[in-house]
Amino acid sequence: MKNNNIKRFFTLILPLVILVLFVGLFVGSSISRSNLRKELTEMKENAAKREDYSSRLTAIEEKNKTISFIIGRDEGTEKIIEELRR
């Protein structure tokens, strides 16, 4: 009986848990990227009011690198980052 439970764990439950975690990684990264894009848009709109936002931009760039490593590059987000750097 114990051997049957271990076999079931490795053939059914463990792959399902890994699949859910893998999908969750992509969904979470996608949500995070949309939040980054929203924050960048707000920074772009308020650039005239706020002079020093370089530290926040650096933090956003690091988050974008991590997300790009997981789900790939996004040209729109990187374009907004480049515009804010100038």
PDB file of N, CA and C in Angstrom, residues 22-56:
ATOM      1  N   PHE A  22       4.784  26.284 -12.683  1.00  0.00           N
ATOM      2  CA  PHE A  22       5.339  26.798 -13.921  1.00  0.00           C
ATOM      3  C   PHE A  22       4.392  27.797 -14.579  1.00  0.00           C
ATOM      4  N   VAL A  23       3.118  27.467 -14.640  1.00  0.00           N
ATOM      5  CA  VAL A  23       2.124  28.376 -15.214  1.00  0.00           C
ATOM      6  C   VAL A  23       1.990  29.620 -14.346  1.00  0.00           C
ATOM      7  N   GLY A  24       2.026  29.445 -13.038  1.00  0.00           N
ATOM      8  CA  GLY A  24       1.954  30.584 -12.126  1.00  0.00           C
ATOM      9  C   GLY A  24       3.112  31.547 -12.299  1.00  0.00           C
ATOM     10  N   LEU A  25       4.272  31.018 -12.634  1.00  0.00           N
ATOM     11  CA  LEU A  25       5.434  31.866 -12.884  1.00  0.00           C
ATOM     12  C   LEU A  25       5.194  32.790 -14.067  1.00  0.00           C
ATOM     13  N   PHE A  26       4.636  32.252 -15.155  1.00  0.00           N
ATOM     14  CA  PHE A  26       4.373  33.068 -16.331  1.00  0.00           C
ATOM     15  C   PHE A  26       3.238  34.055 -16.104  1.00  0.00           C
ATOM     16  N   VAL A  27       2.189  33.627 -15.433  1.00  0.00           N
ATOM     17  CA  VAL A  27       1.068  34.526 -15.156  1.00  0.00           C
ATOM     18  C   VAL A  27       1.510  35.648 -14.222  1.00  0.00           C
ATOM     19  N   GLY A  28       2.260  35.314 -13.194  1.00  0.00           N
ATOM     20  CA  GLY A  28       2.755  36.328 -12.264  1.00  0.00           C
ATOM     21  C   GLY A  28       3.684  37.317 -12.940  1.00  0.00           C
ATOM     22  N   SER A  29       4.530  36.821 -13.824  1.00  0.00           N
ATOM     23  CA  SER A  29       5.438  37.714 -14.548  1.00  0.00           C
ATOM     24  C   SER A  29       4.677  38.635 -15.479  1.00  0.00           C
ATOM     25  N   SER A  30       3.643  38.113 -16.104  1.00  0.00           N
ATOM     26  CA  SER A  30       2.838  38.935 -16.999  1.00  0.00           C
ATOM     27  C   SER A  30       2.132  40.046 -16.234  1.00  0.00           C
ATOM     28  N   ILE A  31       1.589  39.714 -15.084  1.00  0.00           N
ATOM     29  CA  ILE A  31       0.926  40.720 -14.251  1.00  0.00           C
ATOM     30  C   ILE A  31       1.945  41.749 -13.776  1.00  0.00           C
ATOM     31  N   SER A  32       3.112  41.285 -13.392  1.00  0.00           N
ATOM     32  CA  SER A  32       4.157  42.194 -12.931  1.00  0.00           C
ATOM     33  C   SER A  32       4.607  43.128 -14.048  1.00  0.00           C
ATOM     34  N   ARG A  33       4.712  42.601 -15.267  1.00  0.00           N
ATOM     35  CA  ARG A  33       5.115  43.440 -16.399  1.00  0.00           C
ATOM     36  C   ARG A  33       4.066  44.514 -16.671  1.00  0.00           C
ATOM     37  N   SER A  34       2.784  44.175 -16.570  1.00  0.00           N
ATOM     38  CA  SER A  34       1.758  45.189 -16.808  1.00  0.00           C
ATOM     39  C   SER A  34       1.804  46.261 -15.721  1.00  0.00           C
ATOM     40  N   ASN A  35       2.119  45.860 -14.491  1.00  0.00           N
ATOM     41  CA  ASN A  35       2.273  46.851 -13.419  1.00  0.00           C
ATOM     42  C   ASN A  35       3.475  47.755 -13.666  1.00  0.00           C
ATOM     43  N   LEU A  36       4.578  47.178 -14.164  1.00  0.00           N
ATOM     44  CA  LEU A  36       5.747  47.991 -14.500  1.00  0.00           C
ATOM     45  C   LEU A  36       5.421  48.987 -15.601  1.00  0.00           C
ATOM     46  N   ARG A  37       4.713  48.534 -16.621  1.00  0.00           N
ATOM     47  CA  ARG A  37       4.362  49.418 -17.732  1.00  0.00           C
ATOM     48  C   ARG A  37       3.465  50.545 -17.252  1.00  0.00           C
ATOM     49  N   LYS A  38       2.546  50.235 -16.340  1.00  0.00           N
ATOM     50  CA  LYS A  38       1.666  51.265 -15.782  1.00  0.00           C
ATOM     51  C   LYS A  38       2.474  52.291 -14.989  1.00  0.00           C
ATOM     52  N   GLU A  39       3.410  51.811 -14.192  1.00  0.00           N
ATOM     53  CA  GLU A  39       4.238  52.712 -13.391  1.00  0.00           C
ATOM     54  C   GLU A  39       5.134  53.576 -14.280  1.00  0.00           C
ATOM     55  N   LEU A  40       5.679  52.989 -15.341  1.00  0.00           N
ATOM     56  CA  LEU A  40       6.504  53.757 -16.263  1.00  0.00           C
ATOM     57  C   LEU A  40       5.704  54.840 -16.973  1.00  0.00           C
ATOM     58  N   THR A  41       4.474  54.522 -17.330  1.00  0.00           N
ATOM     59  CA  THR A  41       3.614  55.506 -17.982  1.00  0.00           C
ATOM     60  C   THR A  41       3.325  56.669 -17.040  1.00  0.00           C
ATOM     61  N   GLU A  42       3.071  56.362 -15.774  1.00  0.00           N
ATOM     62  CA  GLU A  42       2.841  57.425 -14.795  1.00  0.00           C
ATOM     63  C   GLU A  42       4.089  58.283 -14.605  1.00  0.00           C
ATOM     64  N   MET A  43       5.254  57.648 -14.588  1.00  0.00           N
ATOM     65  CA  MET A  43       6.503  58.408 -14.462  1.00  0.00           C
ATOM     66  C   MET A  43       6.713  59.307 -15.667  1.00  0.00           C
ATOM     67  N   LYS A  44       6.356  58.805 -16.840  1.00  0.00           N
ATOM     68  CA  LYS A  44       6.522  59.587 -18.069  1.00  0.00           C
ATOM     69  C   LYS A  44       5.611  60.811 -18.058  1.00  0.00           C
ATOM     70  N   GLU A  45       4.383  60.640 -17.575  1.00  0.00           N
ATOM     71  CA  GLU A  45       3.439  61.753 -17.515  1.00  0.00           C
ATOM     72  C   GLU A  45       3.866  62.798 -16.483  1.00  0.00           C
ATOM     73  N   ASN A  46       4.467  62.360 -15.407  1.00  0.00           N
ATOM     74  CA  ASN A  46       4.851  63.264 -14.320  1.00  0.00           C
ATOM     75  C   ASN A  46       6.322  63.670 -14.382  1.00  0.00           C
ATOM     76  N   ALA A  47       6.970  63.455 -15.498  1.00  0.00           N
ATOM     77  CA  ALA A  47       8.404  63.760 -15.610  1.00  0.00           C
ATOM     78  C   ALA A  47       8.680  65.253 -15.456  1.00  0.00           C
ATOM     79  N   ALA A  48       7.794  66.080 -15.907  1.00  0.00           N
ATOM     80  CA  ALA A  48       8.009  67.526 -15.796  1.00  0.00           C
ATOM     81  C   ALA A  48       7.913  67.988 -14.339  1.00  0.00           C
ATOM     82  N   LYS A  49       7.072  67.349 -13.569  1.00  0.00           N
ATOM     83  CA  LYS A  49       6.885  67.742 -12.180  1.00  0.00           C
ATOM     84  C   LYS A  49       8.003  67.216 -11.282  1.00  0.00           C
ATOM     85  N   ARG A  50       8.523  66.071 -11.622  1.00  0.00           N
ATOM     86  CA  ARG A  50       9.492  65.418 -10.754  1.00  0.00           C
ATOM     87  C   ARG A  50      10.835  65.297 -11.461  1.00  0.00           C
ATOM     88  N   GLU A  51      11.832  65.896 -10.897  1.00  0.00           N
ATOM     89  CA  GLU A  51      13.143  65.952 -11.544  1.00  0.00           C
ATOM     90  C   GLU A  51      13.950  64.672 -11.344  1.00  0.00           C
ATOM     91  N   ASP A  52      14.057  64.191 -10.119  1.00  0.00           N
ATOM     92  CA  ASP A  52      14.959  63.083  -9.821  1.00  0.00           C
ATOM     93  C   ASP A  52      14.167  61.791  -9.619  1.00  0.00           C
ATOM     94  N   TYR A  53      14.125  60.974 -10.632  1.00  0.00           N
ATOM     95  CA  TYR A  53      13.479  59.667 -10.518  1.00  0.00           C
ATOM     96  C   TYR A  53      14.419  58.569 -10.997  1.00  0.00           C
ATOM     97  N   SER A  54      15.709  58.849 -11.022  1.00  0.00           N
ATOM     98  CA  SER A  54      16.693  57.895 -11.545  1.00  0.00           C
ATOM     99  C   SER A  54      16.792  56.638 -10.682  1.00  0.00           C
ATOM    100  N   SER A  55      16.684  56.770  -9.368  1.00  0.00           N
ATOM    101  CA  SER A  55      16.774  55.583  -8.514  1.00  0.00           C
ATOM    102  C   SER A  55      15.575  54.662  -8.734  1.00  0.00           C
ATOM    103  N   ARG A  56      14.401  55.247  -8.901  1.00  0.00           N
ATOM    104  CA  ARG A  56      13.206  54.430  -9.165  1.00  0.00           C
ATOM    105  C   ARG A  56      13.307  53.782 -10.541  1.00  0.00           C
TER     106      ARG A  56
END
